[in-house]
Short mmCIF file of C-alpha atoms in Angstrom, two decimals:
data_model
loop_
_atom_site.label_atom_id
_atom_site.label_comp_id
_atom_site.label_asym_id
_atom_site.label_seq_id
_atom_site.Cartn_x
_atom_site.Cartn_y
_atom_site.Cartn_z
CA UNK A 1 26.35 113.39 26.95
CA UNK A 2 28.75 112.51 23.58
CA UNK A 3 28.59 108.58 25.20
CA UNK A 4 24.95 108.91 25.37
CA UNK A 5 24.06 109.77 22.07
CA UNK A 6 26.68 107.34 21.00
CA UNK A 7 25.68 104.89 22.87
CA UNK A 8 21.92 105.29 21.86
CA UNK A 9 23.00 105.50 18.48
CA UNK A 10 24.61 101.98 18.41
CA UNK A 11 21.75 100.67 20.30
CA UNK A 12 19.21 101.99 17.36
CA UNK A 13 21.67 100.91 14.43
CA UNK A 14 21.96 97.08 16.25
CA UNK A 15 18.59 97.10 16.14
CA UNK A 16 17.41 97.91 13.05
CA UNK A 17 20.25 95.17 12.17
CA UNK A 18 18.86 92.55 14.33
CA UNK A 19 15.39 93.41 12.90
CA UNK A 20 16.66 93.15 9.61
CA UNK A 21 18.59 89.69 9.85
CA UNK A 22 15.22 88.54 11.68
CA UNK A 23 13.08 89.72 9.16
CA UNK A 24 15.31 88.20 5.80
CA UNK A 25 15.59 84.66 8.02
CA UNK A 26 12.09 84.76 9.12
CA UNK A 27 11.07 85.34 5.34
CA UNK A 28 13.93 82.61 3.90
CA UNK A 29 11.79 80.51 6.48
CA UNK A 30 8.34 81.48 5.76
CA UNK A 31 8.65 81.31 1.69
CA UNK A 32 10.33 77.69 2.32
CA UNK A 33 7.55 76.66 4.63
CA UNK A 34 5.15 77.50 2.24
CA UNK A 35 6.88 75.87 -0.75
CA UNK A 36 7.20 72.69 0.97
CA UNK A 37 3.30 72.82 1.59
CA UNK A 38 2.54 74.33 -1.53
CA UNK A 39 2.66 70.34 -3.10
CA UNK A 40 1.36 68.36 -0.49
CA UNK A 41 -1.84 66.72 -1.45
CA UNK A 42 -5.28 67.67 0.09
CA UNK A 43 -8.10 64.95 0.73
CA UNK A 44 -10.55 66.97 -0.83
CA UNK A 45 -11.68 69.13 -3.45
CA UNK A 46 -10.05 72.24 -5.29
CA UNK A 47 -12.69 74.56 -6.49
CA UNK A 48 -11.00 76.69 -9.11
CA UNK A 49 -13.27 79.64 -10.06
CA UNK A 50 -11.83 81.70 -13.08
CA UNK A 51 -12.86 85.48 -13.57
CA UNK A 52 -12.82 88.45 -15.25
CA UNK A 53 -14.69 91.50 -13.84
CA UNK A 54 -17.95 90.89 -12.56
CA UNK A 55 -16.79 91.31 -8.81
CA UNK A 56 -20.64 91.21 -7.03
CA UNK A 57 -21.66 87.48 -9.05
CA UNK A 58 -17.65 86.06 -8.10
CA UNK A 59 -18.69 87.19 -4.64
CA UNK A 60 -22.17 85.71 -4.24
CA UNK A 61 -20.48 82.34 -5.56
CA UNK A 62 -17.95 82.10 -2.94
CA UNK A 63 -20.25 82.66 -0.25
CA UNK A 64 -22.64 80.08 -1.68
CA UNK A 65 -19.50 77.94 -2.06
CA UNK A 66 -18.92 78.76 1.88
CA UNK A 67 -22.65 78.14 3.14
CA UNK A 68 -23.49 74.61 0.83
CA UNK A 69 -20.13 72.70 0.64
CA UNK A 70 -19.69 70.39 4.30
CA UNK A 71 -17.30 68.02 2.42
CA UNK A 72 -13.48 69.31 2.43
CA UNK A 73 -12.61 71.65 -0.02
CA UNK A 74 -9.80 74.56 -1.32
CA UNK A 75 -10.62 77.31 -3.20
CA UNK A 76 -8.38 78.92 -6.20
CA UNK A 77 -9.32 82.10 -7.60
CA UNK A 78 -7.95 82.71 -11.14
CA UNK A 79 -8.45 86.23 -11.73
CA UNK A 80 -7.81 87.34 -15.58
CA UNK A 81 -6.49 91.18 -15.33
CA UNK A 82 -10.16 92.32 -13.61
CA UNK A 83 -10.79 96.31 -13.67
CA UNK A 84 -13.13 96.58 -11.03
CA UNK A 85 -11.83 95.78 -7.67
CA UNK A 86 -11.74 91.93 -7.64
CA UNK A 87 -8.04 92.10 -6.89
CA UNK A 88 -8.50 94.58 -3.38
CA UNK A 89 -11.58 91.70 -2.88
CA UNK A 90 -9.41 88.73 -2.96
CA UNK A 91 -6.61 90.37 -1.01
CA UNK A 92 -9.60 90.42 1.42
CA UNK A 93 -10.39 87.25 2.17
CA UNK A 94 -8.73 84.84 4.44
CA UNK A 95 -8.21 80.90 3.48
CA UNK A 96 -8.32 81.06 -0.29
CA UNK A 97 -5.54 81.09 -2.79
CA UNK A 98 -5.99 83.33 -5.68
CA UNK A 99 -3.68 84.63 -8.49
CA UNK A 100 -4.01 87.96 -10.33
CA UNK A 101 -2.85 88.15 -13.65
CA UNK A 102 -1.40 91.05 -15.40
CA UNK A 103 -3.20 90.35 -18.80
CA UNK A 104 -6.28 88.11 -19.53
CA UNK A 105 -5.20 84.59 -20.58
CA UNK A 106 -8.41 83.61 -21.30
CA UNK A 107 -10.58 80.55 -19.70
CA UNK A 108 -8.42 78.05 -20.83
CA UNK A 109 -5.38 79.67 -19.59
CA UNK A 110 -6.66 80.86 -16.19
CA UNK A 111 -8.26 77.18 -15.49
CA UNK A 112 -4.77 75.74 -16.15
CA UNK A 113 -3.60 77.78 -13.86
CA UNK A 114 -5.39 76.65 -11.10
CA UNK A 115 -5.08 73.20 -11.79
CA UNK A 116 -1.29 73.71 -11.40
CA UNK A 117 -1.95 75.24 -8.36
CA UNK A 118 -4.51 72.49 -6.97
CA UNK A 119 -3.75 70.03 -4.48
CA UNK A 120 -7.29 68.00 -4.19
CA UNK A 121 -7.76 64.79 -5.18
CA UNK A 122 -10.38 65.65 -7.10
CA UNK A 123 -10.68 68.99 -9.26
CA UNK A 124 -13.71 70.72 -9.98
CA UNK A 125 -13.78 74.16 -12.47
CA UNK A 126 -16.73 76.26 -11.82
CA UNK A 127 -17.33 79.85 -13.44
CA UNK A 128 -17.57 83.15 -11.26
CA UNK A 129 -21.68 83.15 -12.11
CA UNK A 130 -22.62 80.28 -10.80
CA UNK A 131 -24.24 80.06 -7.12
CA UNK A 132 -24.04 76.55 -5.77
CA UNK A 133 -26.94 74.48 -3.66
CA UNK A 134 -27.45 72.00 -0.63
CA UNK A 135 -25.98 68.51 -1.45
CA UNK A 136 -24.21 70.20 -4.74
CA UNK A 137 -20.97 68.51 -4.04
CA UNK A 138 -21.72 65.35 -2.44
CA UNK A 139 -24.02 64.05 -5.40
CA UNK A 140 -21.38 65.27 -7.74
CA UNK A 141 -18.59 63.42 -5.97
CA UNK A 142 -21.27 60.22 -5.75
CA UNK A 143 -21.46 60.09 -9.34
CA UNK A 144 -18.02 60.53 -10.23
CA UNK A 145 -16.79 57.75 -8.02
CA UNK A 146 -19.42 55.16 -8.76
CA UNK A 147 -17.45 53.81 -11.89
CA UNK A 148 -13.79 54.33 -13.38
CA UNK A 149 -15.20 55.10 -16.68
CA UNK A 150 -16.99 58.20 -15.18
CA UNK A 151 -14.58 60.99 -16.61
CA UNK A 152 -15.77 64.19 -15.59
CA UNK A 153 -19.66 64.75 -14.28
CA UNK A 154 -21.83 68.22 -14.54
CA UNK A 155 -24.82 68.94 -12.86
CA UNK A 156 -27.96 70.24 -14.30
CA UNK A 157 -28.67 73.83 -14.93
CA UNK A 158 -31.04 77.02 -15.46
CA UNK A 159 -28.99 78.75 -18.34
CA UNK A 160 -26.88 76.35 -20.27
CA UNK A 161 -26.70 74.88 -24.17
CA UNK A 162 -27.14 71.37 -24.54
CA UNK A 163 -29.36 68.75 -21.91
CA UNK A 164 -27.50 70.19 -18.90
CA UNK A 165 -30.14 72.68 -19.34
CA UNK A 166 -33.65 72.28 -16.88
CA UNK A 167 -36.67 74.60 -17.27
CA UNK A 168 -37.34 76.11 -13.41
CA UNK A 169 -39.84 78.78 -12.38
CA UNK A 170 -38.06 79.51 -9.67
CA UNK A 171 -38.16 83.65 -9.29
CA UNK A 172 -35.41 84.96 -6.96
CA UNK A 173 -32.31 83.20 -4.87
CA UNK A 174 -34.22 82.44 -2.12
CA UNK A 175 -36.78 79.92 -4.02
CA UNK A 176 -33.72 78.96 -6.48
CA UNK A 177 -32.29 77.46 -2.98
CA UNK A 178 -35.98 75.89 -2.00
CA UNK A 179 -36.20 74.26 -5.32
CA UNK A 180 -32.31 72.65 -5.42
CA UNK A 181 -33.19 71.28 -1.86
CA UNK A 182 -35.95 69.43 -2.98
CA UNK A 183 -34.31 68.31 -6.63
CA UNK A 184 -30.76 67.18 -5.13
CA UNK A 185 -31.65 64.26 -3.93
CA UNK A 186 -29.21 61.41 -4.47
CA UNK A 187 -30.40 59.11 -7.84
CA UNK A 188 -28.03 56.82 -9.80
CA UNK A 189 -30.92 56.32 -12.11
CA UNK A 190 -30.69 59.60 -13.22
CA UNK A 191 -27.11 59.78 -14.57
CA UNK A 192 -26.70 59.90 -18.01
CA UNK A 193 -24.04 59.52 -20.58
CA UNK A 194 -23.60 62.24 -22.96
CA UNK A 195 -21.33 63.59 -25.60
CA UNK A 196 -20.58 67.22 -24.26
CA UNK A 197 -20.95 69.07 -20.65
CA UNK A 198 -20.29 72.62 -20.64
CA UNK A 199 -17.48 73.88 -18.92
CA UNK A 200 -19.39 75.63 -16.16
CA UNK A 201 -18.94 73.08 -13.41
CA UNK A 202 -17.34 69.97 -14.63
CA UNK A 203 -15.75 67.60 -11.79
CA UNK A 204 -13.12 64.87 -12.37
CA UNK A 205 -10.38 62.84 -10.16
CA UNK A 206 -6.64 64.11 -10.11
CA UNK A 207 -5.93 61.09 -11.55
CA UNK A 208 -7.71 61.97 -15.08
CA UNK A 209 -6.34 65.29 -14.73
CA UNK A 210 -2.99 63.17 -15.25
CA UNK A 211 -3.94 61.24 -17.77
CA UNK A 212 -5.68 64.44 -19.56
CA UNK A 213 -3.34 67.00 -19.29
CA UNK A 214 -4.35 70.58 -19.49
CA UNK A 215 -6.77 72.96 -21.46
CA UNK A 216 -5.91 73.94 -25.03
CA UNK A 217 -5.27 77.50 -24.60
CA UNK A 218 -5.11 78.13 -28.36
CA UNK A 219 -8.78 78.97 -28.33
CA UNK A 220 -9.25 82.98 -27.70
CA UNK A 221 -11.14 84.12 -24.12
CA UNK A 222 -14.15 81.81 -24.16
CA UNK A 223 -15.90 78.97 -25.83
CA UNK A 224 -15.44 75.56 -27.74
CA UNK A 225 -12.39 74.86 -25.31
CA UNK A 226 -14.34 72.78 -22.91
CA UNK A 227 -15.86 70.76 -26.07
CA UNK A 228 -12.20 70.06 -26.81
CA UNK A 229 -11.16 68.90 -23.50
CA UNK A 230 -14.38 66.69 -23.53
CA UNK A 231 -13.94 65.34 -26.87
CA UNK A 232 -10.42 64.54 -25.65
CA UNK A 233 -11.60 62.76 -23.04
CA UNK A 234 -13.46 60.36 -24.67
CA UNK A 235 -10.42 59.65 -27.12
CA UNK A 236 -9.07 57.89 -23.64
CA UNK A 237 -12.23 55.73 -23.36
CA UNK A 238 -13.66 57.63 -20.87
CA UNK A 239 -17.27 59.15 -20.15
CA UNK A 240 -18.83 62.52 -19.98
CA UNK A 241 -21.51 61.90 -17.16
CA UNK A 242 -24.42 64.62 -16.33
CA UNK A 243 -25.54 64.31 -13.11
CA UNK A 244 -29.37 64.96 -13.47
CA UNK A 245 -29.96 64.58 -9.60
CA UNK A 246 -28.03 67.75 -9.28
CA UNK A 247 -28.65 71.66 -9.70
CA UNK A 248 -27.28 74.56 -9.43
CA UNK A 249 -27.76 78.29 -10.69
CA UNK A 250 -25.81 79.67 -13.54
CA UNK A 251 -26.57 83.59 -14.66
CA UNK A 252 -24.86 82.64 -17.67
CA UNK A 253 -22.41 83.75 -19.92
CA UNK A 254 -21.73 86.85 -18.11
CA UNK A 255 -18.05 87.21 -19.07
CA UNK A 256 -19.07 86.29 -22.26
CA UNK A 257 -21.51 89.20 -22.66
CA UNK A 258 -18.86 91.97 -21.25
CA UNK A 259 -17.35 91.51 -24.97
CA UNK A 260 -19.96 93.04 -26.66
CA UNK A 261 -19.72 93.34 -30.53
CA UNK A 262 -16.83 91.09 -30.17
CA UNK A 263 -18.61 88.09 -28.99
CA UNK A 264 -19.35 86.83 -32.72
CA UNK A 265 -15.56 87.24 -33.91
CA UNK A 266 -14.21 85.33 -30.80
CA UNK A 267 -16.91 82.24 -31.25
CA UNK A 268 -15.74 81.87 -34.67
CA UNK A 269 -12.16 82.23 -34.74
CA UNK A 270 -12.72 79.37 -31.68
CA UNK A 271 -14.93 77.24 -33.98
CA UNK A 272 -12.27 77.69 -36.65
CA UNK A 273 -9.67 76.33 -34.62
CA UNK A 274 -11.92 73.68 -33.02
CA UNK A 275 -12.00 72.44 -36.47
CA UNK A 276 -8.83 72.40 -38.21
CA UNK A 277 -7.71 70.76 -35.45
CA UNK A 278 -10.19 67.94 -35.04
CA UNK A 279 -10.91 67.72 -38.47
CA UNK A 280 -13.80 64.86 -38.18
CA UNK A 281 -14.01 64.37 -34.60
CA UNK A 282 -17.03 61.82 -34.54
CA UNK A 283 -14.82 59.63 -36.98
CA UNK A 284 -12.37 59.38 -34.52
CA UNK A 285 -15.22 58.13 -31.49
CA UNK A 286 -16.30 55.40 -34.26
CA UNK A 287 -13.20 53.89 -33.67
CA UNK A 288 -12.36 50.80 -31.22
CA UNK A 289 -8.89 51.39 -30.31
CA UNK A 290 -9.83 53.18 -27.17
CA UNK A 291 -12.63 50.24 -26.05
CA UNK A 292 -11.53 48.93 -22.57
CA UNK A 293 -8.58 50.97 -22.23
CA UNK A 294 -8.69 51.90 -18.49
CA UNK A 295 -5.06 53.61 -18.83
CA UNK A 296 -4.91 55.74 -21.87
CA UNK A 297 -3.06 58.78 -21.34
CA UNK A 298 -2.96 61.86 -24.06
CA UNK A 299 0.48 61.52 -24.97
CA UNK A 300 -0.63 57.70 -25.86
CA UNK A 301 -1.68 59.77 -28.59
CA UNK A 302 1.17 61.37 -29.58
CA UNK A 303 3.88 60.65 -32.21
CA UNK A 304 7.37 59.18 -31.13
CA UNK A 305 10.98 60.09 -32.25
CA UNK A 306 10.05 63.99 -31.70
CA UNK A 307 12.05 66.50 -29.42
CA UNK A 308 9.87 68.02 -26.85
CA UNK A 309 10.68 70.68 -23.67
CA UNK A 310 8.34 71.58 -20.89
CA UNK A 311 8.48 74.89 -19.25
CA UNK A 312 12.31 74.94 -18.62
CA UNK A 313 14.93 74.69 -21.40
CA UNK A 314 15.82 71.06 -20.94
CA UNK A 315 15.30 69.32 -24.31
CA UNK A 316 14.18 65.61 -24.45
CA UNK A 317 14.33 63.20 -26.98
CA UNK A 318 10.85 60.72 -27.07
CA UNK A 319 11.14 56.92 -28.53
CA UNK A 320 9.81 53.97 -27.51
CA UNK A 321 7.33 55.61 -24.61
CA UNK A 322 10.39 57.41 -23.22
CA UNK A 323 12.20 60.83 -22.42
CA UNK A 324 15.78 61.04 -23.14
CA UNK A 325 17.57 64.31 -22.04
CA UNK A 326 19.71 65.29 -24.55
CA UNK A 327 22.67 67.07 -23.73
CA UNK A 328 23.54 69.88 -25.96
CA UNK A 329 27.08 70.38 -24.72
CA UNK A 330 28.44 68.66 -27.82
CA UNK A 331 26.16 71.18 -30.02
CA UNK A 332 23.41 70.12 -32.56
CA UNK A 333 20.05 72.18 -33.59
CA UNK A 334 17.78 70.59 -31.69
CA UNK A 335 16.42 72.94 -29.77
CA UNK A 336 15.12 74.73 -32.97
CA UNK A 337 12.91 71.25 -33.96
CA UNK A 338 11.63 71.70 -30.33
CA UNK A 339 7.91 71.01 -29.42
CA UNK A 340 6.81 73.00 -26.58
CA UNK A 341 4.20 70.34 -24.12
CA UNK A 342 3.04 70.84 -20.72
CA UNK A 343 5.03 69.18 -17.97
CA UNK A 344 1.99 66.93 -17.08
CA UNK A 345 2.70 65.04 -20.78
CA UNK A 346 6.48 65.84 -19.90
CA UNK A 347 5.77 63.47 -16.59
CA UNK A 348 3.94 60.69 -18.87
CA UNK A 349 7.04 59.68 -19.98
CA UNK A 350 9.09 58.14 -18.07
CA UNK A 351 12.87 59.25 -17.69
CA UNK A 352 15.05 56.92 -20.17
CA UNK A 353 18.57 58.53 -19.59
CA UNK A 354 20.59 60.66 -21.69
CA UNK A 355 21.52 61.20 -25.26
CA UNK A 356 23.67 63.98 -26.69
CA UNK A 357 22.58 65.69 -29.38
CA UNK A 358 24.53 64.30 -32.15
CA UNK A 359 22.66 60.66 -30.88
CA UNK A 360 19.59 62.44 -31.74
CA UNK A 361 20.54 63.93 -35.14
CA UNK A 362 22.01 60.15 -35.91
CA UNK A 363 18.74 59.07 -35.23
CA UNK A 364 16.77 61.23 -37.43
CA UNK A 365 19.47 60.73 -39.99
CA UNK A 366 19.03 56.88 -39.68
CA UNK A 367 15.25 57.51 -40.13
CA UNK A 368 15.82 59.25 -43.23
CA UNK A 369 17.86 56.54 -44.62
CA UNK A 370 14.98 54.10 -43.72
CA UNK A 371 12.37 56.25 -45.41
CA UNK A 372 14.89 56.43 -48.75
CA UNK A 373 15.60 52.35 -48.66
CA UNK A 374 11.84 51.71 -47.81
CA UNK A 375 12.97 49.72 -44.49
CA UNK A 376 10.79 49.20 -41.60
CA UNK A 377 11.85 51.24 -38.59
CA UNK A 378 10.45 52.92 -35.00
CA UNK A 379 9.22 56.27 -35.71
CA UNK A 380 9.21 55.90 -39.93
CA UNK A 381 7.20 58.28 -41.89
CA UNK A 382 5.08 56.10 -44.47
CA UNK A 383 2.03 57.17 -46.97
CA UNK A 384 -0.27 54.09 -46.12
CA UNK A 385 -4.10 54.16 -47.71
CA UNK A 386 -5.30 55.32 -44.43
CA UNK A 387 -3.65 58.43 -44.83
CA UNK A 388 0.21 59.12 -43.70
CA UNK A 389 1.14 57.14 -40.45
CA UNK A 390 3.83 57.02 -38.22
CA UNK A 391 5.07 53.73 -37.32
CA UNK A 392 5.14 52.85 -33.78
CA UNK A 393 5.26 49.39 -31.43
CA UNK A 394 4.54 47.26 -34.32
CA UNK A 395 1.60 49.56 -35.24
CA UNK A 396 0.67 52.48 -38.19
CA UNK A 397 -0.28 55.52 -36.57
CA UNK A 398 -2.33 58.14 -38.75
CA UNK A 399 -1.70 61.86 -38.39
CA UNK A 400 -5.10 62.98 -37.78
CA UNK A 401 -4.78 66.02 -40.44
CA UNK A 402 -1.84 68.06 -41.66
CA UNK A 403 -1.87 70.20 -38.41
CA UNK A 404 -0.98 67.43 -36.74
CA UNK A 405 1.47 66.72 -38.78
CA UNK A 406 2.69 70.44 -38.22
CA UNK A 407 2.39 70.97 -35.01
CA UNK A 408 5.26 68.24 -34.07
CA UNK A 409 7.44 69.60 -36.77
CA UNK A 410 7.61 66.43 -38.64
CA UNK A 411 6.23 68.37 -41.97
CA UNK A 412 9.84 67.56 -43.67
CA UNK A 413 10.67 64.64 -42.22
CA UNK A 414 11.19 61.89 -45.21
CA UNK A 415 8.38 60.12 -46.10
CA UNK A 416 8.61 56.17 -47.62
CA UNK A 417 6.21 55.76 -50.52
CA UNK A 418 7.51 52.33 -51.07
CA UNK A 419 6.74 50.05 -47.90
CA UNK A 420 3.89 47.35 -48.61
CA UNK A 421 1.49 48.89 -45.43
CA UNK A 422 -1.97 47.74 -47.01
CA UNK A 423 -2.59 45.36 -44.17
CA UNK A 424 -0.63 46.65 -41.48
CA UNK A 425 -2.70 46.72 -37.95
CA UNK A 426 -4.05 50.53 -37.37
CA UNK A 427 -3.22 51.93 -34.05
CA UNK A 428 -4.44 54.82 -32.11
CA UNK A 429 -4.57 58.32 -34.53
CA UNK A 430 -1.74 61.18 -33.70
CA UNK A 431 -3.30 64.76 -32.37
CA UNK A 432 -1.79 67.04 -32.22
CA UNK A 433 -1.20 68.85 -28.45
CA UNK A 434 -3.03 71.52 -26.84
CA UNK A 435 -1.21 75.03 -27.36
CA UNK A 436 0.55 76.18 -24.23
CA UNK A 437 1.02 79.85 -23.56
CA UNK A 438 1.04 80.01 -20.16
CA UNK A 439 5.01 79.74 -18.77
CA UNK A 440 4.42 77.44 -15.95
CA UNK A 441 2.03 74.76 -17.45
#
């Protein structure tokens, strides 16, 4: 009877062994799996839907997703810290990829995190209250692809600032679906150009996303950050397109409303920022640096000879439109002159090789000197009549304001007062780079 229970026993302790090893390999396996597919790219869409709360409208928008969209497609779910059961909703459904954050990031930060996640050729951003129509997508993706200076497009709306906005009559979901059948109907003629589309559904090619980069997440919750990434936009010479042949229905602002009496002290702490940042933003579209530039990328607009990191620790050294890791071993205080970018600009720059860190403080100090002796050199601080500039490739750069200036921690560098700049050529402005809060970005 003792070598029966014995025996049983060993049987029961091999295999909750067996089961074990199986279940660690089978895991090892499964997470690796996924990680390898987690990159590949998708010929198709990726619908990233941000939300806070307001479970019922992010529901009725994925199912209208589900019943109007024939063309291929992903969907990412961004879910910023909701209270009411959108987290035991999305751990519901089957075939869509959703995070759930501990903490609200905000639009910005929540639409970044999609697009990190997305693996579409093209990226679309559309907000929880929006219910989408027959032929929504396909007219969308027929503007955006009839011309390479076609940014990002937006459809037409029922609740919306600005001309996306169309006056319906339409009286329940049912006749909002009637009336987009008959309005979506494929016309080129109707495009137009426009200086802002609101951030409620705005499609553009992975491609721009590259040369874009991600949302500014400085600006708090909700509001003026799509204006930003549009105004940014056209700094690269591209367009902001409405697609007029297109509708869809937006409730409108519903996240927005949830705040309550905080609404008017989150709008103007964003407007705030919005404008010490930009500073005279329709100056800056006067210019014709940007005219016929089919490449421009944001970090064309950045200064050089700065230290930058991504999302790791690894430090980099920027000159002459290249990265150069710089290897602390040898010490240094970089890292404390460190500008924190998103590791979309990070991949802009193409990999140059490797300086230590006294290389980089012997290039600041040589930049110093230059500034002192009033000698031309790559990345020279210099007060010009346009304002102070940075030169760079033969051309004078102007900080667009003093946050700029800030922002890439070049406030005490030396600055020449002495180099004859009157006639120099002007090049593209310095911006300075979207604030970055989330850790992955």
């Amino acid at each position: 009877m003792k070598r029966h229970r014995d025996a049983r026993s060993g049987f029961e302790a091999g295999k909750r062994q067996g089961y074990a090893r199986g279940y660690e390999e089978g895991y090892r396996k499964g997470a690796a799996d996924g990680s390898s597919q987690f990159r590949l790219p998708m010929t198709g869409t990726s619908i990233i839907i941000p939300t806070c709360n307001k479970v019922n409208y992010l529901k009725e928008c994925i199912e209208s997703v589900h019943t109007y969209t024939p063309q291929p497609y992903e969907l990412i779910i961004i879910d910023n810290a909701s209270t009411d059961g959108t987290d035991r909703y999305l751990h519901s459904l089957r075939g869509v990829r959703y995070r759930i954050n501990a903490s609200n990031l905000g639009f910005a930060g929540a639409v970044n995190q999609g697009m990190m996640m997305a693996r579409g050729e093209t990226l679309l951003i559309l907000n929880n209250d929006s219910v989408v129509t027959e032929g929504w997508l396909a007219n969308l993706l027929h503007c955006l692809h009839a011309s390479p200076d076609h940014g990002i497009v937006g459809p037409m709306t029922n609740y919306i600032s600005g001309d996306q906005l169309l006056e319906v009559g339409y009286g329940s979901m049912p006749e909002m679906q009637a009336f987009a059948r008959s309005y979506n109907r494929p016309d080129p003629a109707a495009w137009q150009m426009t200086g802002r589309l609101t951030g409620f559904c705005m499609l553009m090619r992975r491609e721009t996303f590259e040369q874009l980069g991600y949302f500014d997440e400085g600006f708090e919750i909700g509001n003026c950050e799509d204006d930003d990434y549009g105004l940014r936009l056209r700094l690269l010479g591209r367009q902001l397109i409405i697609a007029r042949d297109t509708f869809i229905h937006h409730y409108g602002s519903v996240s927005m409303k949830a705040l309550d009496g905080k609404f008017d002290e989150v709008y103007g702490n964003n407007l705030r920022y919005y404008s010490e940042k930009w500073s005279d933003p329709h100056g800056m579209l006067g210019l014709d640096w940007q005219i016929g530039e089919a490449r421009w990328r944001t970090t064309d607009l950045y200064p050089t000879c700065i230290i930058v990191q991504g999302s790791d620790p690894t430090l980099y050294w920027v000159e002459g439109g290249h990265r150069y890791q710089i290897d602390e071993g040898g010490g240094g205080a970089c890292r404390d002159r460190a500008v924190r970018v998103s590791r979309v600009d990070l991949a802009s720059w193409p990999m140059g090789g490797v300086f230590t860190s006294q290389e980089v403080e012997h290039r600041q100090a040589m930049l110093r000197a230059a500034a002192q002796e009033g000698q031309l050199r790559e990345g020279i601080l210099a007060q010009t009549p346009h304002g102070l500039c940075q030169y760079r490739e033969g051309l004078w750069r102007r900080f667009l304001n003093d946050r700029a200036l800030a922002c890439w921690r070049l406030a005490e560098q030396e600055i020449s007062r002495s180099l004859a700049v009157d006639r120099a050529p002007q090049g593209p402005p310095i911006i300075a780079p979207p604030t970055i809060h989330s850790g992955e970005i």
